[in-house]
PDB file of C-alpha atoms in Angstrom:
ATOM      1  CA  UNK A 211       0.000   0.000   0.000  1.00  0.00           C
ATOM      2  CA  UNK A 212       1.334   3.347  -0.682  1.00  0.00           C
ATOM      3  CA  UNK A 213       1.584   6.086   2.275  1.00  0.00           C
ATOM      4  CA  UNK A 214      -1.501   7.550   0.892  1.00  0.00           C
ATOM      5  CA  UNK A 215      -3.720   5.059   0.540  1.00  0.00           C
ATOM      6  CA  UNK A 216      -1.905   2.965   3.652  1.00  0.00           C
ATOM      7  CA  UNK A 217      -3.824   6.448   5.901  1.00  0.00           C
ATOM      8  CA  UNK A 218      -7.084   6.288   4.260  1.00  0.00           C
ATOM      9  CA  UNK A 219     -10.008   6.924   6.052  1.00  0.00           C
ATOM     10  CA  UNK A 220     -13.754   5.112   5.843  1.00  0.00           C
ATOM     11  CA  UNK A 221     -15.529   6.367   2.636  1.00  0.00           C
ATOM     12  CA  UNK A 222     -19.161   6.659   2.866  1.00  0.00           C
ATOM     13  CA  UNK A 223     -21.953   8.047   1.105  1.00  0.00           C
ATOM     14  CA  UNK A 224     -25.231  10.104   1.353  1.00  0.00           C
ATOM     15  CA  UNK A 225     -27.904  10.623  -0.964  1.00  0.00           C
ATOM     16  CA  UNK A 226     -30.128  13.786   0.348  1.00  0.00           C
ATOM     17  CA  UNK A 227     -33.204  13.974  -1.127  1.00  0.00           C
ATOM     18  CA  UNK A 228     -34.996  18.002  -1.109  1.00  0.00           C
ATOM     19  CA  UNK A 229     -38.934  16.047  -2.474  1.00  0.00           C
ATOM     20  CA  UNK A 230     -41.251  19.149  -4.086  1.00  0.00           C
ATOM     21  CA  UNK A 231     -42.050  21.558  -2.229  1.00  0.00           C
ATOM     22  CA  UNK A 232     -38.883  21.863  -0.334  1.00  0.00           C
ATOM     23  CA  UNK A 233     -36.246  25.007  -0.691  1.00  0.00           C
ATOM     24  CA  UNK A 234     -32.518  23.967  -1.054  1.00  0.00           C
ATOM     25  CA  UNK A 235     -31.543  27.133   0.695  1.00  0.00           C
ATOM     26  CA  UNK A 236     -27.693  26.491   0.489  1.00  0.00           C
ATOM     27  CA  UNK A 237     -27.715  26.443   4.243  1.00  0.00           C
ATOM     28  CA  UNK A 238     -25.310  23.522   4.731  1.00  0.00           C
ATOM     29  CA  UNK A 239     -22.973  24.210   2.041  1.00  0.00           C
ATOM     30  CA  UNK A 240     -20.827  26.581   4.821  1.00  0.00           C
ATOM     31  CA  UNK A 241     -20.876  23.578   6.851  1.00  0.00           C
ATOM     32  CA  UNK A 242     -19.346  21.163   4.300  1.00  0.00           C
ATOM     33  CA  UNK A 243     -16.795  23.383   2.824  1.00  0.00           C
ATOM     34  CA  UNK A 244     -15.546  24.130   6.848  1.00  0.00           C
ATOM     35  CA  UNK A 245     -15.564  20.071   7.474  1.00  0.00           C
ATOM     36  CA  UNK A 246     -13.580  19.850   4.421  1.00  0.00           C
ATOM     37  CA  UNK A 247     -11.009  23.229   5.055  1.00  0.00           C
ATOM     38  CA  UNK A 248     -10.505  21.444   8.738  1.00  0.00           C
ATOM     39  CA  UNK A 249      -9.698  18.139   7.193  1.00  0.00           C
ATOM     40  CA  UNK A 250     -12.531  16.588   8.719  1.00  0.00           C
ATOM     41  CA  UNK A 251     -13.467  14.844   5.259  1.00  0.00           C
ATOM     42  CA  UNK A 252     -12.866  15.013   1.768  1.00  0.00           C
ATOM     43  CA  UNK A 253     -15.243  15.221  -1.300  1.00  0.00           C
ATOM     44  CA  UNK A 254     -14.530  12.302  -3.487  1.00  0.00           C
ATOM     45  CA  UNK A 255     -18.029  12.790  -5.816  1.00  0.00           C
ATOM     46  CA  UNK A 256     -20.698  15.204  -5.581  1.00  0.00           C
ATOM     47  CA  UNK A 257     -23.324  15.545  -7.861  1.00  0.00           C
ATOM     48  CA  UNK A 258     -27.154  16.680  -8.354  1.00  0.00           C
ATOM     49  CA  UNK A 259     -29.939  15.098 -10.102  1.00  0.00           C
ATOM     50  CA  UNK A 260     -33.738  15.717 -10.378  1.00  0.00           C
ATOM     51  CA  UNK A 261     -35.871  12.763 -10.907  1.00  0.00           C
ATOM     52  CA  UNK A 262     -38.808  14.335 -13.244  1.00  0.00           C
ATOM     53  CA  UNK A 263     -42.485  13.297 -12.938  1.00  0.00           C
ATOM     54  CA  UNK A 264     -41.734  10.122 -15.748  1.00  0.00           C
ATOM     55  CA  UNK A 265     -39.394   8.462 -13.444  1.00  0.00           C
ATOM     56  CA  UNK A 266     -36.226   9.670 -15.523  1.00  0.00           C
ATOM     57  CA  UNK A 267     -33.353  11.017 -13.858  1.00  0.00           C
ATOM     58  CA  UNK A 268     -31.379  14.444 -14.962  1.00  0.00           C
ATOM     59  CA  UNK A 269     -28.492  16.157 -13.667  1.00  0.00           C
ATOM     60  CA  UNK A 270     -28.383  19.368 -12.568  1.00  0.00           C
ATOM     61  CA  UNK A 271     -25.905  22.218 -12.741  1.00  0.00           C
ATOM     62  CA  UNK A 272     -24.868  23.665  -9.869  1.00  0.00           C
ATOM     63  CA  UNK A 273     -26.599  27.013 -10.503  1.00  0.00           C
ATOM     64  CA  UNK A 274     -30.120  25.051 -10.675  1.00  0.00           C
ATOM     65  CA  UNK A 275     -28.921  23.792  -7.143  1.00  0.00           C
ATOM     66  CA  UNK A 276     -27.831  26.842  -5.176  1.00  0.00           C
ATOM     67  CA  UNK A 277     -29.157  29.959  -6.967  1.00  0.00           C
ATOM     68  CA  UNK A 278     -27.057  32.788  -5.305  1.00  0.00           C
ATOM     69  CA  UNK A 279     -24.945  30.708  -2.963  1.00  0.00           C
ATOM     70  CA  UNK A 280     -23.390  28.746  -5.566  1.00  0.00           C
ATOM     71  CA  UNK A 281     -19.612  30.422  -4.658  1.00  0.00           C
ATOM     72  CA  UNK A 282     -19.351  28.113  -1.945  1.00  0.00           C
ATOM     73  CA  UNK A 283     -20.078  24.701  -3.772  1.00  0.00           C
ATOM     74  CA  UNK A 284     -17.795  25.614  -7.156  1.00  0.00           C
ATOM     75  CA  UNK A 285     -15.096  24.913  -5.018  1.00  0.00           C
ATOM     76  CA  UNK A 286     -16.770  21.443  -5.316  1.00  0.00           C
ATOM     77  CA  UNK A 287     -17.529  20.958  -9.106  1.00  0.00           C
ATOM     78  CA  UNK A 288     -15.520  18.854 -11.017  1.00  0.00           C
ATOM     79  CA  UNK A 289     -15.183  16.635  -7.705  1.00  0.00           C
ATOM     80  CA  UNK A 290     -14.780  13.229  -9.661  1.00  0.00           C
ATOM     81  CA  UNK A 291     -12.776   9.966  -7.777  1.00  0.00           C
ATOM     82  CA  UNK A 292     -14.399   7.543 -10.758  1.00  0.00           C
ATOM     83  CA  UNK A 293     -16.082   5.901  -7.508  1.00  0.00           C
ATOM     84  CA  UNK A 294     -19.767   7.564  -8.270  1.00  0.00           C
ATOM     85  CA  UNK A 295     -21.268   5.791 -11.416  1.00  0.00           C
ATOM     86  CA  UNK A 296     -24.531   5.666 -13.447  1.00  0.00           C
ATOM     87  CA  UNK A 297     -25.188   2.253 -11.827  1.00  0.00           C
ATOM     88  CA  UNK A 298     -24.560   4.304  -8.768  1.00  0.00           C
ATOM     89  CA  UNK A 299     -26.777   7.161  -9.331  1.00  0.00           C
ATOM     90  CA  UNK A 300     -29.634   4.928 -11.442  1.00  0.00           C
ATOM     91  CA  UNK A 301     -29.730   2.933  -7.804  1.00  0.00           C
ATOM     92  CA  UNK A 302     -29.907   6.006  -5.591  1.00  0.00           C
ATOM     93  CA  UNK A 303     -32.275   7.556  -7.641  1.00  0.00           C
ATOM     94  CA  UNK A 304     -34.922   4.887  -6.935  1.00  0.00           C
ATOM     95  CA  UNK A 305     -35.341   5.746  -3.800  1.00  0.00           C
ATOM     96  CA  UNK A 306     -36.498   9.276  -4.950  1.00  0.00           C
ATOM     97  CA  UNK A 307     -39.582  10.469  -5.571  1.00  0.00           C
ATOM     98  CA  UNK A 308     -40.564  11.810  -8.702  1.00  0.00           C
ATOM     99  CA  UNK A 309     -40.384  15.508  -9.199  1.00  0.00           C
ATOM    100  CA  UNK A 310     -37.722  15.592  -6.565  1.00  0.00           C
ATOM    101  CA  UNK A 311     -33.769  17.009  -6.488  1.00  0.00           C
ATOM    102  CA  UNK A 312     -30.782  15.185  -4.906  1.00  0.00           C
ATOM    103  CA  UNK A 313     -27.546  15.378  -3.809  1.00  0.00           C
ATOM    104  CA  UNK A 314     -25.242  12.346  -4.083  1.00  0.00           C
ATOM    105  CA  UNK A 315     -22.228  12.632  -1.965  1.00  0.00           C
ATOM    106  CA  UNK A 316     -18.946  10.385  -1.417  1.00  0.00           C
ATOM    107  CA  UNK A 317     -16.268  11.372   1.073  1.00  0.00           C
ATOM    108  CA  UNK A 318     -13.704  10.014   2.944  1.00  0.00           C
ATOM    109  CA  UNK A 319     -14.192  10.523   6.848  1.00  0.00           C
ATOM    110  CA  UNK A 320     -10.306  12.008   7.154  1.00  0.00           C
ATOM    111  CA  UNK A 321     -10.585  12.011  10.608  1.00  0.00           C
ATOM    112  CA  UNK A 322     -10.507   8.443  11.318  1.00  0.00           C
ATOM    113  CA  UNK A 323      -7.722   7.360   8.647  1.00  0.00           C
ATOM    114  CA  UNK A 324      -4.870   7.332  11.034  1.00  0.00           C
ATOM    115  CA  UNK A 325      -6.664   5.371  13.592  1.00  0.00           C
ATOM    116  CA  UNK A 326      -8.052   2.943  10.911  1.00  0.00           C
ATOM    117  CA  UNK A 327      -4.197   2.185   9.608  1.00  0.00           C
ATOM    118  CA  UNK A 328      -2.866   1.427  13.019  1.00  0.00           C
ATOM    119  CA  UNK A 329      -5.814  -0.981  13.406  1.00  0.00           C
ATOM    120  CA  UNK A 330      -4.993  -2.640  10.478  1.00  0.00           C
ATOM    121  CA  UNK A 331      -1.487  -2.784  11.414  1.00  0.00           C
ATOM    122  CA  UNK A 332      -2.339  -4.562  13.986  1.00  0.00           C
ATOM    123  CA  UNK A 333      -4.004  -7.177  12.587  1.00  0.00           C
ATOM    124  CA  UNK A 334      -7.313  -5.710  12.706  1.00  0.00           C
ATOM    125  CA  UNK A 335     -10.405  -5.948  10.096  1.00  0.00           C
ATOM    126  CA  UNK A 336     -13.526  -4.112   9.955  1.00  0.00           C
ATOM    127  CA  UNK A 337     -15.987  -6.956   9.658  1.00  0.00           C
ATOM    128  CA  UNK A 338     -19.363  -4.687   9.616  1.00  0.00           C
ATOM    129  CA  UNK A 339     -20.365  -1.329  10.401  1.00  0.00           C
ATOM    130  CA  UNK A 340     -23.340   0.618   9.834  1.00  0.00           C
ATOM    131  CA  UNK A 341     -25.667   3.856  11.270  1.00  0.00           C
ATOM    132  CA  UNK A 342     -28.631   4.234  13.500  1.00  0.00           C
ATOM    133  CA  UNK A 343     -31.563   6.122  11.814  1.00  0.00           C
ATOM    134  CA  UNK A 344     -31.277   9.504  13.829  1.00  0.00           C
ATOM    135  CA  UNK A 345     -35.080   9.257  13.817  1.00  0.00           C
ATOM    136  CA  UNK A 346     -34.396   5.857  16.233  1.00  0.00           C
ATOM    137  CA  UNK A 347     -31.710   7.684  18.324  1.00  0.00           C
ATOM    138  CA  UNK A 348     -34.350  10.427  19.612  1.00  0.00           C
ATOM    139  CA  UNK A 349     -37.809   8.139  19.550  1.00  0.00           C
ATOM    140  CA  UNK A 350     -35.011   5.953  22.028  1.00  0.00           C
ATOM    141  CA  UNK A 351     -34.219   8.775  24.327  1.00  0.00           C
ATOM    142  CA  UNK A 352     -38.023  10.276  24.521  1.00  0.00           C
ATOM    143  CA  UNK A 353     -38.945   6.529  25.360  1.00  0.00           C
ATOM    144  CA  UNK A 354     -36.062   6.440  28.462  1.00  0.00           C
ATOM    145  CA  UNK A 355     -37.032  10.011  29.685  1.00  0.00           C
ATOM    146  CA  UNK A 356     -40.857   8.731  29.462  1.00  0.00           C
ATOM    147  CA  UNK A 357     -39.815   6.226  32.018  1.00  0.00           C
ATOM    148  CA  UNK A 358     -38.184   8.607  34.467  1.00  0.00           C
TER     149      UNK A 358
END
């Protein structure tokens, strides 16, 4: 493995669906560009698509995404690691529904690189992972302070 790759991090994945109706304001973009500037992550794809009313899926430019915040994604466009493909974004797109937009992101959780190499220095193997629906964590924690 090559220094690089040797410290690379956990890559995951998000598909953020904004149905009709909804606004994307821009809002988060601040938040991703700052995890990215403090190394946090790191884009490997990003990319937008609208699903029209037939089912068929578009892309979208980033101007049809952020109107007049769009400064602080184009430091994003052109983000391309190969890893993102039309099987990819045919899959995530059925999960859409129709006459909605998405955002399709990959990124490497920086963070945790280090501390994933040693592991597998060590001998150690990831043998599953996975995340709890944030919709779970909280119905969890109003059920225990129910109880109280």
């Amino acid at each position: 493995m090559s220094g690089e790759s040797d410290e690379t991090g956990p890559i995951d994945y998000l598909v953020i669906e904004f149905p009709v109706g909804s606004r994307m304001t821009g809002e988060g973009l601040p938040l991703l560009v700052d995890l990215v500037d403090r190394g946090i992550i790191r884009i490997m794809d990003l990319i937008f698509v609208r699903k029209n009313q037939d089912g068929t899926v578009e892309g979208l430019e980033l101007s049809e995404v952020t109107g007049d915040g769009g400064d602080d994604l184009a430091v994003f466009e052109g983000a391309s690691s190969g890893l993102l493909g039309q099987d990819d974004i045919d899959e995530a797109s059925t999960v859409l529904e129709p006459g909605s937009a998405a955002g399709i992101l990959i990124y490497e959780n920086v963070w945790a690189g280090p501390l994933a190499a040693a592991l597998r220095r060590s001998g150690g193997r990831l043998v599953a992972n996975g995340r709890i629906p944030i919709q779970e964590v909280l119905a969890s924690l109003d059920a225990a302070e129910s109880t109280v």
